[in-house]
Amino acid sequence: MAKFKFKKKYGQNFLKNETIIDKIVSSIDPLPQDMIIEIGPGSGALTRKLKNYGCQLIAFEIDEDTKQYLLTLEDDKTKIIYGDFLESDITKLFKKYDYERLFILGNLPYYITTPIIEHIIDSKINHESLTIMVQKEVAERFLAKPHHKEYGYMTVLLEYHYDIEKIIDVDRNEFYPVPKVDSTVIKLRKKNSEPVDYEFFKTILKESFQFKRKTIYNNLKKYDKSILERVLEKHGNKLSDRAEDLPLEAYIDLSKSLNELGN
Ligand code: SAM
């Protein structure tokens, strides 16, 4: 990697531990008729091993300087798209491919963790799972259970779409150059979510968590108090609880009950 100029702005910290690379790659089990999207292949540490699955593999890499590593990995099944994954229209792009299941995977820059996840969710592309490396504290937040202070808007939003599992903790020294934080690889397995008015569901979530120290009643004061009380009671909650005390099911229920009446 002597010739490579690492770019901080692209969050370039390349993995050097083979055991960790193997663990990430084996968190998925694609068959030849399936498809993998990799985000941010960098020098191709994961890409090289992902190719062994023998299925279609499309990787998005923003930095053309990585061509020196990635060019040799391209073939009729492996394609690198140089560009910003966040700007890509994946739904449109993947319509032209014929595959059974889609697996998404990436060791991404930490500052775009949430935008990347939202980009994938909002694209509505059908996928089996999303395996990503995130900052350790972010993984704790994503995996938090109700009544914990880490439990927040993203925790509930992710739980709505996925079953979340921790794959492995990764010490900062496993990267070159060494980043300032430790990481955790998590796997988000897509689940059949209960249908809701998704925009309204997100609005209720955002409003509930807007002031984390306020009670749920105060955060949702503009809605009908009796409906709010009835729904909360059904889930073992009360008006004086905080947003972090409500399980996903309560938010789903709230978004349905408050919406029905055009509140
Ligand atoms: N996958 C490699 C590894 O594990 O060693 C590299 C990981 S490095 C943390 C993140 C990679 O994502 C870099 O190669 C960076 O250039 C690329 N990247 C950053 N922002 C991106 C974006 N918006 N779209 C696509 N790739 C991006």
Short mmCIF file of C-alpha atoms and ligand atoms in Angstrom, two decimals:
data_model
loop_
_atom_site.label_atom_id
_atom_site.label_comp_id
_atom_site.label_asym_id
_atom_site.label_seq_id
_atom_site.Cartn_x
_atom_site.Cartn_y
_atom_site.Cartn_z
CA MET A 1 0.00 0.00 0.00
CA ALA A 2 3.07 2.16 -0.23
CA LYS A 3 1.83 4.11 -3.25
CA PHE A 4 -1.64 4.71 -1.95
CA LYS A 5 -2.53 8.12 -0.59
CA PHE A 6 -5.13 7.55 2.14
CA LYS A 7 -7.91 10.11 2.12
CA LYS A 8 -9.44 11.09 5.41
CA LYS A 9 -12.41 12.70 3.69
CA TYR A 10 -13.44 9.26 2.40
CA GLY A 11 -12.91 7.54 5.74
CA GLN A 12 -10.19 5.33 4.33
CA ASN A 13 -9.02 2.86 6.97
CA PHE A 14 -8.27 -0.47 5.36
CA LEU A 15 -8.70 -3.75 7.21
CA LYS A 16 -5.55 -5.82 7.57
CA ASN A 17 -6.64 -8.73 9.76
CA GLU A 18 -7.55 -11.78 7.64
CA THR A 19 -9.57 -13.43 10.42
CA ILE A 20 -11.81 -10.38 10.68
CA ILE A 21 -12.15 -10.13 6.92
CA ASP A 22 -13.18 -13.82 6.83
CA LYS A 23 -15.68 -13.30 9.62
CA ILE A 24 -17.36 -10.41 7.75
CA VAL A 25 -17.42 -12.29 4.46
CA SER A 26 -18.87 -15.42 6.07
CA SER A 27 -21.68 -13.44 7.72
CA ILE A 28 -23.56 -13.99 4.44
CA ASP A 29 -24.27 -17.16 2.50
CA PRO A 30 -24.98 -16.24 -1.12
CA LEU A 31 -25.34 -18.88 -3.82
CA PRO A 32 -24.22 -18.46 -7.46
CA GLN A 33 -27.69 -17.22 -8.51
CA ASP A 34 -27.63 -14.44 -5.87
CA MET A 35 -26.18 -10.93 -5.93
CA ILE A 36 -23.87 -8.99 -3.62
CA ILE A 37 -23.51 -5.21 -3.35
CA GLU A 38 -20.34 -4.10 -1.64
CA ILE A 39 -20.03 -0.47 -0.54
CA GLY A 40 -16.53 1.00 -0.36
CA PRO A 41 -14.21 -1.85 -1.45
CA GLY A 42 -11.06 0.27 -0.99
CA SER A 43 -8.12 -1.99 -1.74
CA GLY A 44 -10.43 -4.97 -2.21
CA ALA A 45 -9.78 -6.83 1.05
CA LEU A 46 -13.38 -8.02 1.28
CA THR A 47 -14.03 -8.02 -2.48
CA ARG A 48 -11.31 -10.59 -3.16
CA LYS A 49 -12.97 -13.08 -0.79
CA LEU A 50 -16.54 -12.20 -1.75
CA LYS A 51 -15.67 -13.25 -5.31
CA ASN A 52 -15.30 -16.83 -4.07
CA TYR A 53 -19.07 -17.07 -3.71
CA GLY A 54 -19.21 -17.09 -7.51
CA CYS A 55 -22.23 -14.81 -7.76
CA GLN A 56 -22.71 -11.36 -9.31
CA LEU A 57 -20.88 -8.75 -7.30
CA ILE A 58 -21.25 -5.00 -7.76
CA ALA A 59 -19.06 -2.73 -5.68
CA PHE A 60 -19.43 1.04 -5.31
CA GLU A 61 -16.23 2.95 -4.65
CA ILE A 62 -16.02 6.75 -4.56
CA ASP A 63 -12.24 7.02 -4.98
CA GLU A 64 -10.86 6.27 -8.44
CA ASP A 65 -7.35 6.04 -6.99
CA THR A 66 -8.32 2.56 -5.74
CA LYS A 67 -8.37 1.38 -9.37
CA GLN A 68 -4.80 0.23 -8.90
CA TYR A 69 -6.18 -2.50 -6.59
CA LEU A 70 -9.63 -3.06 -8.00
CA LEU A 71 -9.03 -3.29 -11.77
CA THR A 72 -7.62 -6.79 -11.54
CA LEU A 73 -10.67 -7.96 -9.58
CA GLU A 74 -13.14 -7.09 -12.32
CA ASP A 75 -14.50 -9.83 -14.56
CA ASP A 76 -17.83 -10.88 -16.06
CA LYS A 77 -19.30 -11.35 -12.58
CA THR A 78 -17.55 -8.58 -10.67
CA LYS A 79 -18.11 -4.94 -11.55
CA ILE A 80 -16.83 -1.83 -9.80
CA ILE A 81 -18.87 1.35 -10.11
CA TYR A 82 -16.79 4.43 -9.35
CA GLY A 83 -19.06 6.95 -7.70
CA ASP A 84 -20.88 7.95 -4.55
CA PHE A 85 -23.13 5.14 -3.35
CA LEU A 86 -25.44 7.73 -1.80
CA GLU A 87 -26.09 9.21 -5.24
CA SER A 88 -26.79 5.87 -6.88
CA ASP A 89 -30.27 4.83 -7.96
CA ILE A 90 -29.92 1.22 -6.87
CA THR A 91 -33.52 0.28 -7.55
CA LYS A 92 -33.20 1.33 -11.20
CA LEU A 93 -29.74 -0.13 -11.61
CA PHE A 94 -30.63 -3.53 -10.20
CA LYS A 95 -33.75 -3.93 -12.31
CA LYS A 96 -31.55 -4.95 -15.22
CA TYR A 97 -29.95 -7.79 -13.28
CA ASP A 98 -31.46 -11.18 -12.87
CA TYR A 99 -30.77 -12.63 -9.42
CA GLU A 100 -32.55 -14.38 -6.61
CA ARG A 101 -31.42 -12.84 -3.33
CA LEU A 102 -29.49 -9.66 -2.67
CA PHE A 103 -26.89 -9.26 0.09
CA ILE A 104 -25.45 -5.85 0.91
CA LEU A 105 -22.19 -5.49 2.73
CA GLY A 106 -19.62 -2.83 3.45
CA ASN A 107 -16.95 -1.38 5.62
CA LEU A 108 -18.04 2.23 5.33
CA PRO A 109 -16.81 5.55 6.60
CA TYR A 110 -18.50 6.09 9.97
CA TYR A 111 -19.87 9.51 9.15
CA ILE A 112 -22.14 8.07 6.48
CA THR A 113 -23.45 5.06 8.41
CA THR A 114 -26.95 6.47 8.90
CA PRO A 115 -27.28 8.07 5.42
CA ILE A 116 -26.22 4.78 3.81
CA ILE A 117 -28.73 2.75 5.81
CA GLU A 118 -31.47 5.28 5.06
CA HIS A 119 -30.54 5.28 1.36
CA ILE A 120 -30.98 1.50 1.28
CA ILE A 121 -34.24 1.54 3.24
CA ASP A 122 -35.69 4.40 1.20
CA SER A 123 -34.76 2.73 -2.08
CA LYS A 124 -37.15 -0.08 -1.01
CA ILE A 125 -34.83 -2.54 -2.74
CA ASN A 126 -35.57 -6.06 -1.68
CA HIS A 127 -32.58 -7.47 0.20
CA GLU A 128 -31.77 -10.33 2.54
CA SER A 129 -29.39 -8.49 4.79
CA LEU A 130 -27.03 -5.60 5.29
CA THR A 131 -23.69 -6.31 6.97
CA ILE A 132 -21.84 -3.16 8.00
CA MET A 133 -18.94 -1.99 10.08
CA VAL A 134 -19.96 0.82 12.42
CA GLN A 135 -18.40 2.71 15.28
CA LYS A 136 -18.65 0.59 18.44
CA GLU A 137 -20.84 3.14 20.25
CA VAL A 138 -23.17 3.30 17.26
CA ALA A 139 -23.55 -0.49 17.32
CA GLU A 140 -24.47 -0.24 21.01
CA ARG A 141 -27.11 2.30 20.11
CA PHE A 142 -28.50 0.18 17.29
CA LEU A 143 -28.63 -2.92 19.51
CA ALA A 144 -30.08 -1.15 22.58
CA LYS A 145 -33.26 -2.38 24.23
CA PRO A 146 -36.04 -0.19 25.70
CA HIS A 147 -35.28 1.57 29.01
CA HIS A 148 -31.63 2.15 28.05
CA LYS A 149 -30.36 5.60 27.29
CA GLU A 150 -28.81 4.44 24.00
CA TYR A 151 -32.26 3.38 22.76
CA GLY A 152 -33.25 6.06 20.26
CA TYR A 153 -34.89 7.00 16.97
CA MET A 154 -32.52 4.89 14.83
CA THR A 155 -32.82 1.89 17.18
CA VAL A 156 -36.57 1.74 16.68
CA LEU A 157 -36.41 2.54 12.97
CA LEU A 158 -33.90 -0.25 12.40
CA GLU A 159 -35.84 -2.69 14.54
CA TYR A 160 -38.87 -1.97 12.38
CA HIS A 161 -37.00 -3.16 9.27
CA TYR A 162 -34.44 -5.63 10.57
CA ASP A 163 -33.37 -8.21 13.12
CA ILE A 164 -29.99 -6.96 14.27
CA GLU A 165 -27.10 -9.18 15.23
CA LYS A 166 -23.57 -8.41 16.32
CA ILE A 167 -20.96 -10.22 14.22
CA ILE A 168 -17.67 -9.11 15.77
CA ASP A 169 -15.96 -6.28 17.64
CA VAL A 170 -12.98 -4.85 15.76
CA ASP A 171 -10.19 -3.08 17.55
CA ARG A 172 -8.91 0.13 15.95
CA ASN A 173 -5.46 -1.47 15.52
CA GLU A 174 -6.83 -3.90 12.96
CA PHE A 175 -6.91 -1.07 10.40
CA TYR A 176 -4.33 0.84 8.47
CA PRO A 177 -4.13 3.74 9.12
CA VAL A 178 -5.37 3.33 12.70
CA PRO A 179 -8.65 5.25 13.23
CA LYS A 180 -9.55 7.06 16.45
CA VAL A 181 -12.37 4.67 17.41
CA ASP A 182 -13.11 0.98 17.80
CA SER A 183 -15.67 -0.70 15.59
CA THR A 184 -18.28 -3.42 15.53
CA VAL A 185 -19.59 -5.34 12.56
CA ILE A 186 -23.34 -5.82 12.66
CA LYS A 187 -25.69 -7.73 10.44
CA LEU A 188 -29.15 -6.34 9.77
CA ARG A 189 -31.40 -9.13 8.55
CA LYS A 190 -34.45 -7.85 6.68
CA LYS A 191 -37.74 -8.91 8.20
CA ASN A 192 -41.38 -8.71 7.19
CA SER A 193 -42.37 -5.42 8.75
CA GLU A 194 -45.93 -4.69 9.75
CA PRO A 195 -47.44 -2.31 7.18
CA VAL A 196 -47.79 1.28 8.41
CA ASP A 197 -48.04 4.74 6.89
CA TYR A 198 -44.26 4.88 6.87
CA GLU A 199 -43.87 8.65 6.68
CA PHE A 200 -46.24 9.13 9.59
CA PHE A 201 -44.53 6.35 11.56
CA LYS A 202 -41.21 8.20 11.11
CA THR A 203 -42.85 11.48 12.12
CA ILE A 204 -44.19 9.96 15.35
CA LEU A 205 -40.77 8.46 16.08
CA LYS A 206 -38.97 11.74 15.45
CA GLU A 207 -41.40 13.71 17.58
CA SER A 208 -41.27 11.17 20.41
CA PHE A 209 -37.49 11.30 20.61
CA GLN A 210 -37.15 15.01 19.90
CA PHE A 211 -36.64 15.96 23.53
CA LYS A 212 -35.35 12.80 25.15
CA ARG A 213 -35.78 14.07 28.70
CA LYS A 214 -39.38 15.08 28.19
CA THR A 215 -42.23 12.63 28.75
CA ILE A 216 -43.85 10.94 25.79
CA TYR A 217 -47.00 12.94 26.58
CA ASN A 218 -45.14 16.22 26.31
CA ASN A 219 -43.44 15.25 23.08
CA LEU A 220 -46.73 14.12 21.54
CA LYS A 221 -48.88 16.81 23.11
CA LYS A 222 -50.44 17.90 19.84
CA TYR A 223 -52.20 14.53 19.47
CA ASP A 224 -55.35 13.28 21.20
CA LYS A 225 -54.47 12.55 24.81
CA SER A 226 -57.05 9.81 25.35
CA ILE A 227 -55.92 7.85 22.29
CA LEU A 228 -52.34 8.26 23.37
CA GLU A 229 -53.15 7.02 26.86
CA ARG A 230 -55.14 4.04 25.61
CA VAL A 231 -52.37 2.89 23.22
CA LEU A 232 -49.66 3.34 25.83
CA GLU A 233 -51.64 1.37 28.39
CA LYS A 234 -52.06 -1.50 25.93
CA HIS A 235 -48.27 -1.81 25.79
CA GLY A 236 -47.71 -1.45 29.53
CA ASN A 237 -46.67 2.20 29.21
CA LYS A 238 -48.02 5.45 30.63
CA LEU A 239 -48.10 9.15 29.70
CA SER A 240 -45.24 9.94 32.06
CA ASP A 241 -42.87 7.45 30.36
CA ARG A 242 -40.09 8.67 28.11
CA ALA A 243 -39.60 7.74 24.46
CA GLU A 244 -36.90 5.25 25.45
CA ASP A 245 -39.48 3.24 27.46
CA LEU A 246 -41.68 2.34 24.51
CA PRO A 247 -41.19 -0.85 22.48
CA LEU A 248 -41.40 -0.88 18.68
CA GLU A 249 -44.94 -2.31 18.81
CA ALA A 250 -46.14 0.73 20.75
CA TYR A 251 -44.77 3.07 18.08
CA ILE A 252 -46.40 1.02 15.32
CA ASP A 253 -49.67 1.13 17.23
CA LEU A 254 -49.37 4.85 17.92
CA SER A 255 -48.72 5.64 14.28
CA LYS A 256 -51.83 3.66 13.30
CA SER A 257 -54.18 4.98 15.98
CA LEU A 258 -53.18 8.63 15.77
CA ASN A 259 -53.22 8.56 11.98
CA GLU A 260 -56.67 6.98 11.60
CA LEU A 261 -58.30 10.00 13.13
CA GLY A 262 -56.33 12.44 11.02
CA ASN A 263 -54.59 13.76 14.11
N1 SAM B 1 -13.51 -2.24 2.34
C1 SAM B 1 -12.16 -1.78 2.56
C2 SAM B 1 -11.57 -2.47 3.77
O1 SAM B 1 -12.35 -3.07 4.53
O2 SAM B 1 -10.36 -2.46 3.94
C3 SAM B 1 -12.11 -0.24 2.72
C4 SAM B 1 -12.88 0.33 3.87
S1 SAM B 1 -12.73 2.07 4.11
C5 SAM B 1 -13.25 2.17 5.81
C6 SAM B 1 -14.13 2.81 3.33
C7 SAM B 1 -14.13 2.83 1.80
O3 SAM B 1 -15.33 3.45 1.34
C8 SAM B 1 -13.00 3.64 1.20
O4 SAM B 1 -12.38 2.91 0.16
C9 SAM B 1 -13.68 4.90 0.64
O5 SAM B 1 -13.01 5.46 -0.48
C10 SAM B 1 -15.06 4.37 0.28
N2 SAM B 1 -16.13 5.37 0.28
C11 SAM B 1 -16.25 6.45 1.10
N3 SAM B 1 -17.38 7.11 0.86
C12 SAM B 1 -18.02 6.43 -0.13
C13 SAM B 1 -19.26 6.62 -0.83
N4 SAM B 1 -20.06 7.65 -0.54
N5 SAM B 1 -19.61 5.73 -1.80
C14 SAM B 1 -18.77 4.70 -2.10
N6 SAM B 1 -17.60 4.46 -1.48
C15 SAM B 1 -17.23 5.31 -0.50
#
